[in-house]
Every structure is written in structure tokens, then in C-alpha cells.
PDB file of C-alpha atoms and ligand atoms in Angstrom:
ATOM      1  CA  MET N 229       0.000   0.000   0.000  1.00 63.00           C
ATOM      2  CA  GLY N 230       1.160   3.493  -0.780  1.00 69.00           C
ATOM      3  CA  ALA N 231       4.106   2.498  -3.007  1.00 73.00           C
ATOM      4  CA  ALA N 232       4.832   4.946  -5.805  1.00 79.00           C
ATOM      5  CA  VAL N 233       4.260   3.204  -9.129  1.00 78.00           C
ATOM      6  CA  HIS N 234       7.491   4.480 -10.727  1.00 80.00           C
ATOM      7  CA  SER N 235       9.615   3.008  -7.911  1.00 79.00           C
ATOM      8  CA  LEU N 236       7.753  -0.312  -7.679  1.00 81.00           C
ATOM      9  CA  THR N 237       9.640  -3.299  -9.033  1.00 84.00           C
ATOM     10  CA  GLN N 238       8.123  -6.649  -9.797  1.00 84.00           C
ATOM     11  CA  ALA N 239      10.095  -8.248  -6.974  1.00 85.00           C
ATOM     12  CA  LYS N 240       8.833  -5.726  -4.443  1.00 82.00           C
ATOM     13  CA  ALA N 241       5.252  -6.144  -5.573  1.00 82.00           C
ATOM     14  CA  TYR N 242       5.581  -9.923  -5.383  1.00 81.00           C
ATOM     15  CA  ARG N 243       6.918  -9.727  -1.832  1.00 81.00           C
ATOM     16  CA  ALA N 244       4.082  -7.420  -0.813  1.00 80.00           C
ATOM     17  CA  ILE N 245       1.473  -9.776  -2.252  1.00 78.00           C
ATOM     18  CA  GLN N 246       3.079 -12.747  -0.516  1.00 76.00           C
ATOM     19  CA  ALA N 247       2.926 -10.905   2.786  1.00 77.00           C
ATOM     20  CA  CYS N 248      -0.801 -10.254   2.355  1.00 75.00           C
ATOM     21  CA  LYS N 249      -1.694 -13.888   1.798  1.00 70.00           C
ATOM     22  CA  THR N 250      -3.607 -15.730   4.459  1.00 66.00           C
ATOM     23  CA  PRO N 251      -1.409 -16.902   7.314  1.00 65.00           C
ATOM     24  CA  LYS N 252      -0.241 -20.483   7.440  1.00 69.00           C
ATOM     25  CA  PRO N 253      -2.576 -22.784   9.327  1.00 70.00           C
ATOM     26  CA  ARG N 254      -1.430 -23.309  12.873  1.00 79.00           C
ATOM     27  CA  ARG N 255       0.137 -26.669  13.473  1.00 84.00           C
ATOM     28  CA  ARG N 256      -1.770 -27.413  16.632  1.00 82.00           C
ATOM     29  CA  THR N 257      -5.122 -26.372  15.205  1.00 88.00           C
ATOM     30  CA  GLU N 258      -4.458 -28.611  12.210  1.00 91.00           C
ATOM     31  CA  ARG N 259      -3.604 -31.531  14.440  1.00 90.00           C
ATOM     32  CA  MET N 260      -6.690 -31.076  16.567  1.00 91.00           C
ATOM     33  CA  LEU N 261      -8.855 -30.812  13.431  1.00 93.00           C
ATOM     34  CA  GLU N 262      -7.368 -33.990  11.967  1.00 94.00           C
ATOM     35  CA  ARG N 263      -7.980 -35.922  15.157  1.00 94.00           C
ATOM     36  CA  THR N 264     -11.551 -34.604  15.384  1.00 95.00           C
ATOM     37  CA  ARG N 265     -12.203 -35.619  11.762  1.00 96.00           C
ATOM     38  CA  ALA N 266     -10.934 -39.126  12.457  1.00 96.00           C
ATOM     39  CA  VAL N 267     -13.125 -39.543  15.532  1.00 95.00           C
ATOM     40  CA  VAL N 268     -16.233 -38.238  13.750  1.00 95.00           C
ATOM     41  CA  GLU N 269     -15.538 -40.686  10.918  1.00 96.00           C
ATOM     42  CA  GLU N 270     -15.177 -43.536  13.360  1.00 94.00           C
ATOM     43  CA  LEU N 271     -18.488 -42.710  15.045  1.00 93.00           C
ATOM     44  CA  THR N 272     -20.575 -41.843  11.980  1.00 93.00           C
ATOM     45  CA  GLY N 273     -18.856 -43.508   9.039  1.00 92.00           C
ATOM     46  CA  VAL N 274     -18.569 -40.138   7.300  1.00 92.00           C
ATOM     47  CA  ASN N 275     -15.252 -38.294   7.063  1.00 94.00           C
ATOM     48  CA  PRO N 276     -16.132 -34.600   7.411  1.00 95.00           C
ATOM     49  CA  THR N 277     -14.103 -31.856   5.744  1.00 95.00           C
ATOM     50  CA  LYS N 278     -12.272 -29.398   7.960  1.00 93.00           C
ATOM     51  CA  SER N 279     -14.712 -26.689   7.064  1.00 93.00           C
ATOM     52  CA  ALA N 280     -17.622 -28.955   7.977  1.00 94.00           C
ATOM     53  CA  ILE N 281     -16.213 -29.087  11.494  1.00 93.00           C
ATOM     54  CA  TRP N 282     -15.839 -25.334  11.717  1.00 92.00           C
ATOM     55  CA  MET N 283     -19.282 -24.824  10.223  1.00 92.00           C
ATOM     56  CA  SER N 284     -20.871 -27.265  12.673  1.00 92.00           C
ATOM     57  CA  LEU N 285     -19.798 -24.894  15.427  1.00 90.00           C
ATOM     58  CA  ARG N 286     -20.965 -21.822  13.589  1.00 83.00           C
ATOM     59  CA  ARG N 287     -24.319 -22.694  12.132  1.00 70.00           C
ATOM     60  CA  ARG N 288     -25.778 -24.042  15.337  1.00 70.00           C
ATOM     61  CA  LYS N 289     -28.341 -26.060  13.446  1.00 68.00           C
ATOM     62  CA  ALA N 290     -31.772 -26.536  15.010  1.00 73.00           C
ATOM     63  CA  ALA N 291     -30.766 -24.778  18.225  1.00 83.00           C
ATOM     64  CA  THR N 292     -28.886 -27.844  19.411  1.00 92.00           C
ATOM     65  CA  LEU N 293     -25.575 -26.325  20.466  1.00 94.00           C
ATOM     66  CA  THR N 294     -25.531 -23.159  22.545  1.00 94.00           C
ATOM     67  CA  GLN N 295     -23.513 -20.105  21.684  1.00 93.00           C
ATOM     68  CA  LYS N 296     -21.488 -20.570  24.848  1.00 94.00           C
ATOM     69  CA  PHE N 297     -20.601 -24.129  23.957  1.00 96.00           C
ATOM     70  CA  CYS N 298     -19.642 -23.160  20.409  1.00 94.00           C
ATOM     71  CA  ALA N 299     -17.347 -20.402  21.662  1.00 94.00           C
ATOM     72  CA  TYR N 300     -15.702 -22.874  24.036  1.00 95.00           C
ATOM     73  CA  ALA N 301     -15.309 -25.547  21.335  1.00 95.00           C
ATOM     74  CA  TRP N 302     -14.071 -23.035  18.767  1.00 93.00           C
ATOM     75  CA  ARG N 303     -11.379 -21.878  21.121  1.00 91.00           C
ATOM     76  CA  SER N 304     -10.473 -25.423  22.131  1.00 92.00           C
ATOM     77  CA  LEU N 305     -10.032 -26.397  18.482  1.00 90.00           C
ATOM     78  CA  HIS N 306      -7.477 -23.637  18.265  1.00 85.00           C
ATOM     79  CA  GLU N 307      -6.035 -24.812  21.572  1.00 75.00           C
ATOM     80  CA  GLY N 308      -6.663 -21.253  22.595  1.00 71.00           C
ATOM     81  CA  TYR N 309      -6.932 -21.873  26.311  1.00 78.00           C
ATOM     82  CA  LYS N 310      -3.796 -21.394  28.332  1.00 69.00           C
ATOM     83  CA  LEU N 311      -3.435 -25.025  29.236  1.00 72.00           C
ATOM     84  CA  GLY N 312      -0.481 -27.355  29.343  1.00 59.00           C
ATOM     85  CA  ARG N 313       1.420 -27.056  26.117  1.00 54.00           C
ATOM     86  CA  TYR N 314       0.577 -23.408  25.618  1.00 51.00           C
ATOM     87  CA  TRP N 315       3.729 -22.560  27.513  1.00 50.00           C
ATOM     88  CA  ASP N 316       5.872 -24.376  24.954  1.00 52.00           C
ATOM     89  CA  ASN N 317       5.732 -21.269  22.820  1.00 54.00           C
ATOM     90  CA  ILE N 318       7.023 -18.902  25.376  1.00 52.00           C
ATOM     91  CA  ASP N 319      10.774 -18.486  25.559  1.00 49.00           C
ATOM     92  CA  GLY N 320      12.363 -19.433  28.800  1.00 50.00           C
ATOM     93  CA  LEU N 321       9.398 -21.564  29.734  1.00 49.00           C
ATOM     94  CA  ARG N 322      10.010 -24.024  26.958  1.00 46.00           C
ATOM     95  CA  ASN N 323      10.208 -27.062  29.172  1.00 42.00           C
ATOM     96  CA  ASP N 324       8.001 -25.790  31.903  1.00 47.00           C
ATOM     97  CA  ARG N 325       4.671 -27.235  30.906  1.00 57.00           C
ATOM     98  CA  MET N 326       1.690 -26.705  33.084  1.00 74.00           C
ATOM     99  CA  PRO N 327       0.921 -29.980  34.804  1.00 80.00           C
ATOM    100  CA  CYS N 328      -2.318 -30.737  36.582  1.00 86.00           C
ATOM    101  CA  LEU N 329      -0.869 -30.628  40.067  1.00 84.00           C
ATOM    102  CA  GLU N 330      -3.919 -32.166  41.690  1.00 88.00           C
ATOM    103  CA  CYS N 331      -3.763 -35.303  39.555  1.00 90.00           C
ATOM    104  CA  GLU N 332      -0.006 -35.291  39.102  1.00 86.00           C
ATOM    105  CA  ALA N 333      -0.684 -35.433  35.371  1.00 85.00           C
ATOM    106  CA  PRO N 334       2.288 -34.108  33.402  1.00 82.00           C
ATOM    107  CA  VAL N 335       0.160 -31.912  31.126  1.00 80.00           C
ATOM    108  CA  GLU N 336      -3.205 -30.380  31.864  1.00 85.00           C
ATOM    109  CA  SER N 337      -4.830 -30.766  28.460  1.00 88.00           C
ATOM    110  CA  MET N 338      -8.490 -30.275  27.598  1.00 92.00           C
ATOM    111  CA  ASP N 339      -8.727 -34.031  27.183  1.00 92.00           C
ATOM    112  CA  HIS N 340      -7.342 -34.500  30.700  1.00 93.00           C
ATOM    113  CA  ILE N 341      -9.880 -32.042  32.124  1.00 94.00           C
ATOM    114  CA  LEU N 342     -12.777 -33.709  30.293  1.00 96.00           C
ATOM    115  CA  ARG N 343     -11.888 -37.343  30.917  1.00 96.00           C
ATOM    116  CA  GLU N 344      -9.392 -37.939  33.672  1.00 95.00           C
ATOM    117  CA  CYS N 345      -9.168 -35.019  36.036  1.00 95.00           C
ATOM    118  CA  ARG N 346     -10.084 -35.673  39.652  1.00 93.00           C
ATOM    119  CA  VAL N 347     -10.952 -32.052  40.383  1.00 93.00           C
ATOM    120  CA  SER N 348     -13.053 -31.075  37.351  1.00 95.00           C
ATOM    121  CA  GLY N 349     -16.135 -33.045  38.373  1.00 96.00           C
ATOM    122  CA  GLN N 350     -15.979 -34.898  35.054  1.00 97.00           C
ATOM    123  CA  GLU N 351     -16.697 -38.305  36.548  1.00 97.00           C
ATOM    124  CA  THR N 352     -19.996 -37.219  38.119  1.00 97.00           C
ATOM    125  CA  VAL N 353     -21.062 -35.204  35.074  1.00 97.00           C
ATOM    126  CA  TRP N 354     -20.538 -38.063  32.610  1.00 98.00           C
ATOM    127  CA  LYS N 355     -22.135 -40.552  34.973  1.00 96.00           C
ATOM    128  CA  LEU N 356     -25.346 -38.528  35.096  1.00 95.00           C
ATOM    129  CA  ALA N 357     -25.274 -37.822  31.359  1.00 96.00           C
ATOM    130  CA  LYS N 358     -25.077 -41.572  30.727  1.00 96.00           C
ATOM    131  CA  GLU N 359     -27.917 -42.201  33.172  1.00 94.00           C
ATOM    132  CA  ILE N 360     -30.139 -39.781  31.270  1.00 94.00           C
ATOM    133  CA  TRP N 361     -29.116 -41.328  27.950  1.00 95.00           C
ATOM    134  CA  ALA N 362     -29.770 -44.841  29.272  1.00 94.00           C
ATOM    135  CA  GLU N 363     -33.522 -44.025  29.171  1.00 92.00           C
ATOM    136  CA  THR N 364     -33.265 -44.115  25.373  1.00 93.00           C
ATOM    137  CA  GLY N 365     -31.970 -47.686  25.406  1.00 93.00           C
ATOM    138  CA  LEU N 366     -29.252 -46.685  22.944  1.00 95.00           C
ATOM    139  CA  GLU N 367     -25.513 -47.019  23.228  1.00 94.00           C
ATOM    140  CA  TRP N 368     -23.490 -44.126  24.632  1.00 96.00           C
ATOM    141  CA  PRO N 369     -20.436 -43.331  22.507  1.00 95.00           C
ATOM    142  CA  TYR N 370     -16.882 -43.245  23.776  1.00 94.00           C
ATOM    143  CA  VAL N 371     -16.337 -39.555  24.537  1.00 96.00           C
ATOM    144  CA  THR N 372     -12.968 -37.820  24.196  1.00 96.00           C
ATOM    145  CA  VAL N 373     -12.100 -34.185  23.547  1.00 95.00           C
ATOM    146  CA  GLU N 374     -12.406 -34.883  19.807  1.00 95.00           C
ATOM    147  CA  THR N 375     -15.933 -36.252  20.239  1.00 96.00           C
ATOM    148  CA  VAL N 376     -16.820 -33.047  22.058  1.00 97.00           C
ATOM    149  CA  LEU N 377     -15.325 -30.790  19.371  1.00 96.00           C
ATOM    150  CA  GLY N 378     -17.036 -32.707  16.581  1.00 96.00           C
ATOM    151  CA  VAL N 379     -20.304 -33.154  18.472  1.00 96.00           C
ATOM    152  CA  GLY N 380     -22.280 -31.089  15.943  1.00 94.00           C
ATOM    153  CA  LEU N 381     -21.601 -33.756  13.322  1.00 95.00           C
ATOM    154  CA  LEU N 382     -22.471 -36.812  15.391  1.00 95.00           C
ATOM    155  CA  THR N 383     -25.540 -38.763  14.399  1.00 95.00           C
ATOM    156  CA  VAL N 384     -27.614 -41.475  16.016  1.00 95.00           C
ATOM    157  CA  LYS N 385     -29.031 -44.074  13.649  1.00 94.00           C
ATOM    158  CA  ASP N 386     -31.548 -46.875  13.954  1.00 92.00           C
ATOM    159  CA  GLU N 387     -30.698 -50.454  12.990  1.00 91.00           C
ATOM    160  CA  ASN N 388     -31.520 -49.711   9.334  1.00 93.00           C
ATOM    161  CA  GLY N 389     -29.048 -46.869   9.232  1.00 91.00           C
ATOM    162  CA  LYS N 390     -31.721 -44.147   9.278  1.00 94.00           C
ATOM    163  CA  VAL N 391     -30.730 -41.041  11.234  1.00 95.00           C
ATOM    164  CA  LEU N 392     -32.890 -40.519  14.307  1.00 96.00           C
ATOM    165  CA  LYS N 393     -33.284 -36.746  14.435  1.00 94.00           C
ATOM    166  CA  GLY N 394     -34.567 -36.480  17.977  1.00 95.00           C
ATOM    167  CA  ARG N 395     -32.003 -38.865  19.428  1.00 96.00           C
ATOM    168  CA  THR N 396     -29.223 -37.123  17.518  1.00 95.00           C
ATOM    169  CA  ARG N 397     -30.267 -33.814  19.057  1.00 95.00           C
ATOM    170  CA  LEU N 398     -30.478 -35.292  22.551  1.00 96.00           C
ATOM    171  CA  LEU N 399     -27.005 -36.816  22.270  1.00 97.00           C
ATOM    172  CA  GLN N 400     -25.545 -33.540  21.003  1.00 96.00           C
ATOM    173  CA  ILE N 401     -27.262 -31.610  23.786  1.00 96.00           C
ATOM    174  CA  LEU N 402     -26.060 -34.020  26.483  1.00 97.00           C
ATOM    175  CA  ILE N 403     -22.442 -34.151  25.308  1.00 98.00           C
ATOM    176  CA  SER N 404     -22.129 -30.409  24.716  1.00 97.00           C
ATOM    177  CA  GLU N 405     -23.811 -29.406  27.978  1.00 97.00           C
ATOM    178  CA  SER N 406     -21.735 -31.918  29.955  1.00 98.00           C
ATOM    179  CA  ALA N 407     -18.416 -30.850  28.462  1.00 98.00           C
ATOM    180  CA  HIS N 408     -19.145 -27.176  28.939  1.00 97.00           C
ATOM    181  CA  LEU N 409     -20.213 -27.768  32.525  1.00 98.00           C
ATOM    182  CA  ILE N 410     -16.970 -29.659  33.273  1.00 97.00           C
ATOM    183  CA  TRP N 411     -14.953 -26.781  31.848  1.00 96.00           C
ATOM    184  CA  CYS N 412     -16.948 -24.280  33.937  1.00 96.00           C
ATOM    185  CA  LEU N 413     -16.528 -26.349  37.111  1.00 97.00           C
ATOM    186  CA  ARG N 414     -12.780 -26.567  36.561  1.00 94.00           C
ATOM    187  CA  CYS N 415     -12.477 -22.793  36.102  1.00 93.00           C
ATOM    188  CA  GLU N 416     -14.751 -22.013  39.032  1.00 95.00           C
ATOM    189  CA  TRP N 417     -12.744 -24.199  41.345  1.00 94.00           C
ATOM    190  CA  ARG N 418      -9.327 -23.053  40.175  1.00 89.00           C
ATOM    191  CA  ILE N 419     -10.100 -19.368  40.009  1.00 89.00           C
ATOM    192  CA  GLY N 420     -13.230 -18.752  42.074  1.00 90.00           C
ATOM    193  CA  ARG N 421     -12.395 -21.191  44.852  1.00 92.00           C
ATOM    194  CA  GLY N 422      -8.631 -20.701  44.819  1.00 89.00           C
ATOM    195  CA  ARG N 423      -7.814 -24.386  44.145  1.00 89.00           C
ATOM    196  CA  ASP N 424      -8.892 -25.216  47.666  1.00 91.00           C
ATOM    197  CA  LEU N 425      -9.324 -28.994  47.874  1.00 93.00           C
ATOM    198  CA  SER N 426     -11.804 -28.600  50.719  1.00 93.00           C
ATOM    199  CA  GLN N 427     -13.991 -26.544  48.395  1.00 94.00           C
ATOM    200  CA  LEU N 428     -14.360 -29.005  45.544  1.00 95.00           C
ATOM    201  CA  HIS N 429     -17.805 -29.138  43.982  1.00 96.00           C
ATOM    202  CA  THR N 430     -19.779 -31.865  45.718  1.00 96.00           C
ATOM    203  CA  GLU N 431     -21.507 -34.671  43.862  1.00 96.00           C
ATOM    204  CA  PRO N 432     -25.058 -33.397  44.567  1.00 95.00           C
ATOM    205  CA  GLU N 433     -23.978 -29.891  43.538  1.00 96.00           C
ATOM    206  CA  ILE N 434     -22.606 -31.175  40.229  1.00 96.00           C
ATOM    207  CA  ARG N 435     -25.643 -33.359  39.557  1.00 95.00           C
ATOM    208  CA  ASN N 436     -27.960 -30.421  40.215  1.00 94.00           C
ATOM    209  CA  ARG N 437     -25.973 -28.223  37.860  1.00 95.00           C
ATOM    210  CA  LEU N 438     -26.225 -30.697  34.985  1.00 95.00           C
ATOM    211  CA  ARG N 439     -29.914 -31.365  35.696  1.00 93.00           C
ATOM    212  CA  ALA N 440     -30.577 -27.631  35.685  1.00 93.00           C
ATOM    213  CA  ALA N 441     -28.659 -27.160  32.418  1.00 94.00           C
ATOM    214  CA  VAL N 442     -30.534 -29.991  30.682  1.00 94.00           C
ATOM    215  CA  SER N 443     -33.921 -28.902  32.082  1.00 91.00           C
ATOM    216  CA  LYS N 444     -33.258 -25.420  30.790  1.00 92.00           C
ATOM    217  CA  ARG N 445     -32.617 -26.827  27.325  1.00 93.00           C
ATOM    218  CA  LEU N 446     -35.889 -28.739  27.496  1.00 92.00           C
ATOM    219  CA  ARG N 447     -37.812 -25.581  28.392  1.00 90.00           C
ATOM    220  CA  ILE N 448     -36.093 -23.536  25.689  1.00 91.00           C
ATOM    221  CA  ASP N 449     -36.858 -26.271  23.140  1.00 92.00           C
ATOM    222  CA  TRP N 450     -40.571 -26.097  23.840  1.00 91.00           C
ATOM    223  CA  ALA N 451     -40.504 -22.321  23.870  1.00 92.00           C
ATOM    224  CA  LEU N 452     -38.791 -22.314  20.465  1.00 92.00           C
ATOM    225  CA  ALA N 453     -41.367 -24.764  19.130  1.00 92.00           C
ATOM    226  CA  ASN N 454     -44.055 -22.121  19.613  1.00 91.00           C
ATOM    227  CA  LYS N 455     -45.442 -21.458  16.147  1.00 91.00           C
ATOM    228  CA  GLN N 456     -47.359 -18.380  17.207  1.00 91.00           C
ATOM    229  CA  ALA N 457     -44.226 -16.729  18.489  1.00 92.00           C
ATOM    230  CA  TYR N 458     -41.677 -17.894  15.908  1.00 90.00           C
ATOM    231  CA  GLY N 459     -43.767 -18.708  12.848  1.00 91.00           C
ATOM    232  CA  ARG N 460     -41.716 -20.463  10.203  1.00 90.00           C
ATOM    233  CA  LYS N 461     -38.591 -20.214  12.306  1.00 89.00           C
ATOM    234  CA  ALA N 462     -40.146 -22.244  15.099  1.00 92.00           C
ATOM    235  CA  LEU N 463     -38.518 -25.566  15.942  1.00 92.00           C
ATOM    236  CA  ASN N 464     -40.366 -28.587  14.635  1.00 93.00           C
ATOM    237  CA  ALA N 465     -42.529 -29.739  17.561  1.00 92.00           C
ATOM    238  CA  ARG N 466     -42.232 -33.359  16.434  1.00 93.00           C
ATOM    239  CA  VAL N 467     -38.449 -33.212  16.574  1.00 93.00           C
ATOM    240  CA  VAL N 468     -38.611 -31.618  20.012  1.00 93.00           C
ATOM    241  CA  GLU N 469     -40.993 -34.348  21.129  1.00 92.00           C
ATOM    242  CA  ALA N 470     -38.643 -37.008  19.724  1.00 93.00           C
ATOM    243  CA  THR N 471     -35.641 -35.375  21.385  1.00 94.00           C
ATOM    244  CA  TRP N 472     -37.098 -35.680  24.854  1.00 93.00           C
ATOM    245  CA  TYR N 473     -39.138 -38.834  24.355  1.00 91.00           C
ATOM    246  CA  LYS N 474     -38.758 -41.113  27.398  1.00 88.00           C
ATOM    247  CA  VAL N 475     -36.333 -38.667  29.000  1.00 87.00           C
ATOM    248  CA  ALA N 476     -38.985 -36.094  29.840  1.00 78.00           C
ATOM    249  CA  SER N 477     -42.706 -36.637  29.831  1.00 56.00           C
ATOM    250  CA  GLY N 478     -43.838 -34.048  27.307  1.00 48.00           C
ATOM    251  CA  ARG N 479     -45.020 -30.483  27.697  1.00 50.00           C
ATOM    252  CA  GLU N 480     -46.593 -31.159  31.079  1.00 43.00           C
ATOM    253  CA  SER N 481     -43.206 -31.686  32.648  1.00 48.00           C
ATOM    254  CA  ILE N 482     -42.016 -28.219  31.823  1.00 41.00           C
ATOM    255  CA  ARG N 483     -44.720 -26.516  33.795  1.00 40.00           C
ATOM    256  CA  SER N 484     -43.589 -28.056  37.024  1.00 41.00           C
ATOM    257  CA  ASP N 485     -39.935 -28.184  36.027  1.00 43.00           C
ATOM    258  CA  LEU N 486     -40.125 -31.906  36.621  1.00 39.00           C
ATOM    259  CA  VAL N 487     -38.402 -34.059  34.102  1.00 42.00           C
ATOM    260  CA  ALA N 488     -38.879 -37.832  34.148  1.00 41.00           C
ATOM    261  CA  PRO N 489     -39.160 -38.600  37.841  1.00 40.00           C
ATOM    262  CA  GLY N 490     -35.950 -39.943  39.215  1.00 41.00           C
ATOM    263  CA  VAL N 491     -33.936 -38.833  36.233  1.00 43.00           C
ATOM    264  CA  LEU N 492     -34.129 -35.099  35.989  1.00 46.00           C
ATOM    265  CA  VAL N 493     -35.825 -33.447  38.897  1.00 42.00           C
ATOM    266  CA  GLY N 494     -35.588 -29.709  39.318  1.00 42.00           C
ATOM    267  CA  SER N 495     -35.158 -28.375  42.834  1.00 43.00           C
ATOM    268  CA  ALA N 496     -38.382 -27.465  44.609  1.00 41.00           C
ATOM    269  CA  SER N 497     -37.391 -23.831  44.933  1.00 44.00           C
ATOM    270  CA  SER N 498     -37.069 -23.387  41.209  1.00 45.00           C
ATOM    271  CA  ARG N 499     -40.675 -24.424  40.568  1.00 48.00           C
ATOM    272  CA  ARG N 500     -42.998 -21.638  39.685  1.00 51.00           C
ATOM    273  CA  PRO N 501     -45.822 -20.951  42.126  1.00 50.00           C
ATOM    274  CA  ARG N 502     -49.282 -22.101  41.156  1.00 54.00           C
ATOM    275  CA  GLY N 503     -52.079 -19.890  39.935  1.00 57.00           C
ATOM    276  CA  ARG N 504     -52.154 -16.166  39.729  1.00 55.00           C
ATOM    277  CA  ASN N 505     -48.554 -15.526  40.674  1.00 48.00           C
ATOM    278  CA  ARG N 506     -47.101 -17.581  37.883  1.00 47.00           C
TER     279      ARG N 506
HETATM  280 ZN1   ZN D 260      -6.324 -33.142  36.767  1.00 58.50          ZN
END
């Protein structure tokens, strides 16, 4: 920009154009993308393109993934969180990786936080997610960080290979909400609770958090299925019904914030009062 034409040589112009080209893809992002593609292929039989993975986090089809989850997954795909290997890039700290001190794990990666960590609440979160999913009678997939990042492309099929829309949505909702909750719990404890081992989130606390997150999704689903309010943009009520079939007992359950007794029960205090004050 701003070069005088009479002094511009071909070599200079070429260099300037080269400099403007899109930056090289980052090695770590590429690696994470490749691994995510492989896992999605293993679970669905379809090998998605790289852009399909990015787009699955951008388009947020059928209100399945929340904006918060997509921002988290987007950043994780870039390995944008200051975890473990991040410090490799900083001079002087080259060999000083961030371990997970609590677990004595050499590197605190997102995969460690989601699957192994003893202080992120992951064990309790996944246990409850599987319990909810068990109501569907279908198999729960093996979940790693790649499954979480490619969750928007996962599908659930029946024995004839036909995609079950409702079940696909439920699985995507459960995996994305669980992963995001684990990440939130880890940050809350490390930052908000000063890594105090006596202040770890308790099992009932964690279970209530996931129940609340899933119940909220159920309520939003039915709200978005309102044709009068959203017209053609409304969610398909049949798909919403199929999503929560067996897991929640229909529209009735939303009113009382009760979701499938014994599976997802909202706390009494969060129920709306009856009658006039509702
Ligand atoms: Zn850990």
C-alpha cells in the first residue's frame, strides 16, 4: 500500500502480495482438526471436511448447540486456552509445561480435564449424562475431547441406518452441555475457589448443575417450538418431542420443572408458584 508506481519493481510487488496472503494454518489447530475428523468418521462412518467441522460450530443447526458451547469448542479447536502445552511457545518456559498438580498429570490438556481429572467433576457429570441417555436404550459413545469438538456432526441411527433426528439432538445436547459444565466447574474451582481442595464441587452440587442445564434446554426447546411466536422459524414440535421422548414426559413436565421422575428433577425452589402468581 502506498508504493509509488514508478519506484515499484516486480520483486517488491511480489513480496508485498506474498505478505498479504492468508497466514499459514497453525500446526496445533491442524492436528486437533485432523484428530476430530478421524473420531467423527469412526463414530458416523462419514469423514467430514475441515470446514464442515468449523461450520458445525458456527451454524448451530436446530438450536442444538448453545452459543457458549460453540465459543468454548471453537477456542479449544485452536487450543486457545492457556493449558499445558501453551507454555511451549514462550521463551524461557520451553520445558516448563503446566501440569495438573492435583492429579499429578504431566500436562493439563483439555482431554485431561474432560476425561481424567479428579478435580473437574468430570466423573460425576458423565455418569449422570449416561444415566439420562440410558432411558433411550441406545448405546453411549466413547467420549474424548475430539468427540466433544465434533459433536455437531455426530448422528444417532436406527438399525436400518436411518438417522434418528430427535435422538441425535439429545445426544448432542447431552455431550455439549456436559463438556461445557466440566470446563466451567474446573475454572470455578481453580479461580473462584482458589484451588482449595476442601472446596471441591460436591456430587449433589454437580448433579444439580447438569440437571438444571438440561432442564433449561428442554424448556427452551418447547418455547422455540411455539409457532405463534416464531412462525416459520419455530422448531419442529415433532423433533422436540422425539428429542425428549422417554427422557422427559412431554409439555406437562415443563410446567412443574419436573423431568422424568428420578432422572431429571428440578429443585423445589425453582418451581414456579401455582395460579395467579405464575
Ligand atoms: Zn487433573
